[in-house]
Amino acid sequence: GSVEVGHVRQGTVKALQPLALEQQVTLRCEAQDGKMRVRADVDRLSQVLLNLGDNALKFTPPGGTVTVKADVASPGFIRFSVTDTGPGVPEAEQQHIFDKFYQIPGQAQTGRRGAGLGLSIAKGIVEAHGGVMGIESRPGAGSTFWFTVPQAGKSEMENSEPGF
């Protein structure tokens, strides 16, 4: 099916807000157009964004910012991204970050450590939707985790359910 970008983004921000408040991190939301629709399973797409948002909050120190964004990436694709103001990911680690069970040595700021499966599963979900996932990061300058999913075509928009 297809779902509105704004619906997924707002749901994610709403779900992450209590954790952001608890960790004293500002959660921001940016988008070109919340009415854009993507061809995706809303639950899976939300799971991916929540995972990226949760990770971003985990690594962002108090006073930092996490930004959830959606825009048109390339013709036919919407790019979702989650940017943090955390410590960044060393270049050597970036190629392994989506591997199963991989954890960046000595990282989590808050002591909340996962099983190292989240990014691997998220990448699998994105690829199953026909998209790609990646990271842009510089140590000391934060990280942006991004993924693309196909934009819904005109006919899908007319026949789709509102995103609930």
PDB file of C-alpha atoms in Angstrom:
ATOM      1  CA  GLY A   1       0.000   0.000   0.000  1.00  0.00           C
ATOM      2  CA  SER A   2       0.971   3.636   0.191  1.00  0.00           C
ATOM      3  CA  VAL A   3       1.237   5.941   3.166  1.00  0.00           C
ATOM      4  CA  GLU A   4       1.677   9.687   3.724  1.00  0.00           C
ATOM      5  CA  VAL A   5       5.208  10.753   4.618  1.00  0.00           C
ATOM      6  CA  GLY A   6       3.916  13.234   7.204  1.00  0.00           C
ATOM      7  CA  HIS A   7       1.906  10.524   8.975  1.00  0.00           C
ATOM      8  CA  VAL A   8       4.957   8.280   9.439  1.00  0.00           C
ATOM      9  CA  ARG A   9       7.252  11.142  10.424  1.00  0.00           C
ATOM     10  CA  GLN A  10       4.849  12.618  12.974  1.00  0.00           C
ATOM     11  CA  GLY A  11       4.117   9.216  14.499  1.00  0.00           C
ATOM     12  CA  THR A  12       7.843   8.611  14.933  1.00  0.00           C
ATOM     13  CA  VAL A  13       8.486  11.995  16.545  1.00  0.00           C
ATOM     14  CA  LYS A  14       5.507  11.519  18.883  1.00  0.00           C
ATOM     15  CA  ALA A  15       6.776   8.086  19.952  1.00  0.00           C
ATOM     16  CA  LEU A  16      10.321   9.384  20.566  1.00  0.00           C
ATOM     17  CA  GLN A  17       9.348  12.625  22.355  1.00  0.00           C
ATOM     18  CA  PRO A  18       9.222  11.172  25.929  1.00  0.00           C
ATOM     19  CA  LEU A  19      12.725   9.711  25.540  1.00  0.00           C
ATOM     20  CA  ALA A  20      14.005  12.989  24.048  1.00  0.00           C
ATOM     21  CA  LEU A  21      12.616  14.936  27.011  1.00  0.00           C
ATOM     22  CA  GLU A  22      14.100  12.469  29.475  1.00  0.00           C
ATOM     23  CA  GLN A  23      17.528  12.811  27.828  1.00  0.00           C
ATOM     24  CA  GLN A  24      17.225  16.606  27.378  1.00  0.00           C
ATOM     25  CA  VAL A  25      17.620  16.342  23.614  1.00  0.00           C
ATOM     26  CA  THR A  26      15.669  18.575  21.211  1.00  0.00           C
ATOM     27  CA  LEU A  27      13.695  16.573  18.649  1.00  0.00           C
ATOM     28  CA  ARG A  28      13.075  18.433  15.377  1.00  0.00           C
ATOM     29  CA  CYS A  29      10.948  17.536  12.378  1.00  0.00           C
ATOM     30  CA  GLU A  30      11.587  18.834   8.850  1.00  0.00           C
ATOM     31  CA  ALA A  31       9.895  18.004   5.564  1.00  0.00           C
ATOM     32  CA  GLN A  32       9.323  19.470   2.146  1.00  0.00           C
ATOM     33  CA  ASP A  33       5.804  18.129   1.944  1.00  0.00           C
ATOM     34  CA  GLY A  34       4.014  15.902   4.426  1.00  0.00           C
ATOM     35  CA  LYS A  35       1.418  14.999   1.777  1.00  0.00           C
ATOM     36  CA  MET A  36       3.937  13.067  -0.341  1.00  0.00           C
ATOM     37  CA  ARG A  37       3.185   9.362  -0.306  1.00  0.00           C
ATOM     38  CA  VAL A  38       5.523   6.400  -0.352  1.00  0.00           C
ATOM     39  CA  ARG A  39       4.964   2.804  -1.426  1.00  0.00           C
ATOM     40  CA  ALA A  40       5.600   1.056   1.853  1.00  0.00           C
ATOM     41  CA  ASP A  41       4.255  -1.018   4.703  1.00  0.00           C
ATOM     42  CA  VAL A  42       3.496   1.678   7.310  1.00  0.00           C
ATOM     43  CA  ASP A  43       4.424  -0.557  10.277  1.00  0.00           C
ATOM     44  CA  ARG A  44       7.780  -1.558   8.791  1.00  0.00           C
ATOM     45  CA  LEU A  45       8.590   1.995   7.712  1.00  0.00           C
ATOM     46  CA  SER A  46       7.750   3.267  11.208  1.00  0.00           C
ATOM     47  CA  GLN A  47       9.927   0.523  12.716  1.00  0.00           C
ATOM     48  CA  VAL A  48      12.927   1.674  10.646  1.00  0.00           C
ATOM     49  CA  LEU A  49      12.458   5.366  11.520  1.00  0.00           C
ATOM     50  CA  LEU A  50      11.912   4.555  15.212  1.00  0.00           C
ATOM     51  CA  ASN A  51      15.075   2.470  15.276  1.00  0.00           C
ATOM     52  CA  LEU A  52      17.132   5.269  13.706  1.00  0.00           C
ATOM     53  CA  GLY A  53      15.554   7.848  16.018  1.00  0.00           C
ATOM     54  CA  ASP A  54      16.137   5.731  19.103  1.00  0.00           C
ATOM     55  CA  ASN A  55      19.794   5.200  18.136  1.00  0.00           C
ATOM     56  CA  ALA A  56      20.245   8.923  17.478  1.00  0.00           C
ATOM     57  CA  LEU A  57      18.837   9.777  20.920  1.00  0.00           C
ATOM     58  CA  LYS A  58      21.012   7.095  22.514  1.00  0.00           C
ATOM     59  CA  PHE A  59      24.193   8.733  21.188  1.00  0.00           C
ATOM     60  CA  THR A  60      23.244  12.411  21.530  1.00  0.00           C
ATOM     61  CA  PRO A  61      24.397  14.121  24.727  1.00  0.00           C
ATOM     62  CA  PRO A  62      22.023  16.365  26.739  1.00  0.00           C
ATOM     63  CA  GLY A  63      21.541  19.702  25.006  1.00  0.00           C
ATOM     64  CA  GLY A  64      21.954  18.108  21.565  1.00  0.00           C
ATOM     65  CA  THR A  65      19.477  17.875  18.701  1.00  0.00           C
ATOM     66  CA  VAL A  66      18.000  15.022  16.665  1.00  0.00           C
ATOM     67  CA  THR A  67      16.326  15.970  13.376  1.00  0.00           C
ATOM     68  CA  VAL A  68      13.912  13.713  11.500  1.00  0.00           C
ATOM     69  CA  LYS A  69      13.574  14.783   7.873  1.00  0.00           C
ATOM     70  CA  ALA A  70      11.911  13.657   4.652  1.00  0.00           C
ATOM     71  CA  ASP A  71      12.510  15.010   1.157  1.00  0.00           C
ATOM     72  CA  VAL A  72      12.599  13.968  -2.482  1.00  0.00           C
ATOM     73  CA  ALA A  73      15.883  12.139  -3.035  1.00  0.00           C
ATOM     74  CA  SER A  74      15.896  11.357  -6.712  1.00  0.00           C
ATOM     75  CA  PRO A  75      13.053  10.957  -9.186  1.00  0.00           C
ATOM     76  CA  GLY A  76      10.625   8.423  -7.750  1.00  0.00           C
ATOM     77  CA  PHE A  77      12.233   8.133  -4.298  1.00  0.00           C
ATOM     78  CA  ILE A  78      11.695   9.825  -0.940  1.00  0.00           C
ATOM     79  CA  ARG A  79      14.689  10.096   1.394  1.00  0.00           C
ATOM     80  CA  PHE A  80      14.107   9.885   5.129  1.00  0.00           C
ATOM     81  CA  SER A  81      16.972  10.908   7.384  1.00  0.00           C
ATOM     82  CA  VAL A  82      17.734  11.116  11.081  1.00  0.00           C
ATOM     83  CA  THR A  83      20.571  13.460  12.034  1.00  0.00           C
ATOM     84  CA  ASP A  84      22.108  13.705  15.500  1.00  0.00           C
ATOM     85  CA  THR A  85      24.662  15.937  17.178  1.00  0.00           C
ATOM     86  CA  GLY A  86      26.415  13.011  18.873  1.00  0.00           C
ATOM     87  CA  PRO A  87      30.054  11.896  18.665  1.00  0.00           C
ATOM     88  CA  GLY A  88      29.830  10.674  15.057  1.00  0.00           C
ATOM     89  CA  VAL A  89      30.901   7.290  13.717  1.00  0.00           C
ATOM     90  CA  PRO A  90      34.598   6.696  12.919  1.00  0.00           C
ATOM     91  CA  GLU A  91      35.132   6.033   9.203  1.00  0.00           C
ATOM     92  CA  ALA A  92      36.525   2.546   9.847  1.00  0.00           C
ATOM     93  CA  GLU A  93      33.294   1.597  11.637  1.00  0.00           C
ATOM     94  CA  GLN A  94      30.926   2.981   8.989  1.00  0.00           C
ATOM     95  CA  GLN A  95      31.295   0.029   6.595  1.00  0.00           C
ATOM     96  CA  HIS A  96      30.362  -2.443   9.377  1.00  0.00           C
ATOM     97  CA  ILE A  97      27.581  -0.469  11.037  1.00  0.00           C
ATOM     98  CA  PHE A  98      24.798  -2.341   9.199  1.00  0.00           C
ATOM     99  CA  ASP A  99      26.299  -5.808   9.898  1.00  0.00           C
ATOM    100  CA  LYS A 100      24.405  -8.169  12.203  1.00  0.00           C
ATOM    101  CA  PHE A 101      25.453  -7.961  15.877  1.00  0.00           C
ATOM    102  CA  TYR A 102      27.903  -5.126  15.173  1.00  0.00           C
ATOM    103  CA  GLN A 103      28.330  -2.497  17.884  1.00  0.00           C
ATOM    104  CA  ILE A 104      30.658   0.486  17.767  1.00  0.00           C
ATOM    105  CA  PRO A 105      33.328  -0.145  20.402  1.00  0.00           C
ATOM    106  CA  GLY A 106      32.899   1.942  23.567  1.00  0.00           C
ATOM    107  CA  GLN A 107      30.063   4.124  22.316  1.00  0.00           C
ATOM    108  CA  ALA A 108      26.583   4.463  23.832  1.00  0.00           C
ATOM    109  CA  GLN A 109      26.455   7.705  25.811  1.00  0.00           C
ATOM    110  CA  THR A 110      23.573   6.645  27.984  1.00  0.00           C
ATOM    111  CA  GLY A 111      24.594   3.082  28.735  1.00  0.00           C
ATOM    112  CA  ARG A 112      21.537   1.804  26.809  1.00  0.00           C
ATOM    113  CA  ARG A 113      22.989  -0.878  24.576  1.00  0.00           C
ATOM    114  CA  GLY A 114      21.039  -2.896  22.055  1.00  0.00           C
ATOM    115  CA  ALA A 115      21.748  -6.337  20.648  1.00  0.00           C
ATOM    116  CA  GLY A 116      23.367  -4.832  17.560  1.00  0.00           C
ATOM    117  CA  LEU A 117      20.528  -6.093  15.367  1.00  0.00           C
ATOM    118  CA  GLY A 118      18.519  -2.915  14.825  1.00  0.00           C
ATOM    119  CA  LEU A 119      20.447  -1.426  11.895  1.00  0.00           C
ATOM    120  CA  SER A 120      20.857  -4.788  10.189  1.00  0.00           C
ATOM    121  CA  ILE A 121      17.098  -5.441  10.384  1.00  0.00           C
ATOM    122  CA  ALA A 122      16.292  -1.852   9.342  1.00  0.00           C
ATOM    123  CA  LYS A 123      18.529  -2.176   6.278  1.00  0.00           C
ATOM    124  CA  GLY A 124      16.798  -5.446   5.343  1.00  0.00           C
ATOM    125  CA  ILE A 125      13.363  -3.778   5.588  1.00  0.00           C
ATOM    126  CA  VAL A 126      14.479  -0.823   3.436  1.00  0.00           C
ATOM    127  CA  GLU A 127      15.983  -3.125   0.790  1.00  0.00           C
ATOM    128  CA  ALA A 128      12.813  -5.252   0.752  1.00  0.00           C
ATOM    129  CA  HIS A 129      10.961  -2.028  -0.153  1.00  0.00           C
ATOM    130  CA  GLY A 130      13.361  -1.406  -3.057  1.00  0.00           C
ATOM    131  CA  GLY A 131      15.307   1.312  -1.280  1.00  0.00           C
ATOM    132  CA  VAL A 132      18.837   1.800   0.005  1.00  0.00           C
ATOM    133  CA  MET A 133      20.216   2.815   3.400  1.00  0.00           C
ATOM    134  CA  GLY A 134      23.387   4.642   4.325  1.00  0.00           C
ATOM    135  CA  ILE A 135      25.267   6.796   6.793  1.00  0.00           C
ATOM    136  CA  GLU A 136      27.074  10.127   6.569  1.00  0.00           C
ATOM    137  CA  SER A 137      29.208  10.905   9.584  1.00  0.00           C
ATOM    138  CA  ARG A 138      32.302  12.731  10.745  1.00  0.00           C
ATOM    139  CA  PRO A 139      33.767  12.023  14.181  1.00  0.00           C
ATOM    140  CA  GLY A 140      32.915  14.908  16.485  1.00  0.00           C
ATOM    141  CA  ALA A 141      30.289  16.273  14.083  1.00  0.00           C
ATOM    142  CA  GLY A 142      27.362  13.877  14.520  1.00  0.00           C
ATOM    143  CA  SER A 143      25.788  11.397  12.115  1.00  0.00           C
ATOM    144  CA  THR A 144      23.025  11.209   9.556  1.00  0.00           C
ATOM    145  CA  PHE A 145      21.426   7.837   8.936  1.00  0.00           C
ATOM    146  CA  TRP A 146      19.276   7.904   5.796  1.00  0.00           C
ATOM    147  CA  PHE A 147      17.202   5.599   3.644  1.00  0.00           C
ATOM    148  CA  THR A 148      15.152   5.872   0.505  1.00  0.00           C
ATOM    149  CA  VAL A 149      11.796   4.294  -0.353  1.00  0.00           C
ATOM    150  CA  PRO A 150       9.849   4.488  -3.618  1.00  0.00           C
ATOM    151  CA  GLN A 151       7.413   7.349  -3.956  1.00  0.00           C
ATOM    152  CA  ALA A 152       3.855   6.226  -4.629  1.00  0.00           C
ATOM    153  CA  GLY A 153       2.653   6.773  -8.200  1.00  0.00           C
ATOM    154  CA  LYS A 154      -0.480   8.773  -9.073  1.00  0.00           C
ATOM    155  CA  SER A 155      -2.737   5.716  -9.425  1.00  0.00           C
ATOM    156  CA  GLU A 156      -1.651   4.380  -6.016  1.00  0.00           C
ATOM    157  CA  MET A 157      -2.452   7.710  -4.387  1.00  0.00           C
ATOM    158  CA  GLU A 158      -6.001   7.610  -5.671  1.00  0.00           C
ATOM    159  CA  ASN A 159      -6.641   4.033  -4.545  1.00  0.00           C
ATOM    160  CA  SER A 160      -4.845   4.047  -1.216  1.00  0.00           C
ATOM    161  CA  GLU A 161      -6.192   4.110   2.303  1.00  0.00           C
ATOM    162  CA  PRO A 162      -5.381   7.102   4.474  1.00  0.00           C
ATOM    163  CA  GLY A 163      -2.406   6.189   6.683  1.00  0.00           C
ATOM    164  CA  PHE A 164      -3.812   4.941   9.987  1.00  0.00           C
TER     165      PHE A 164
END
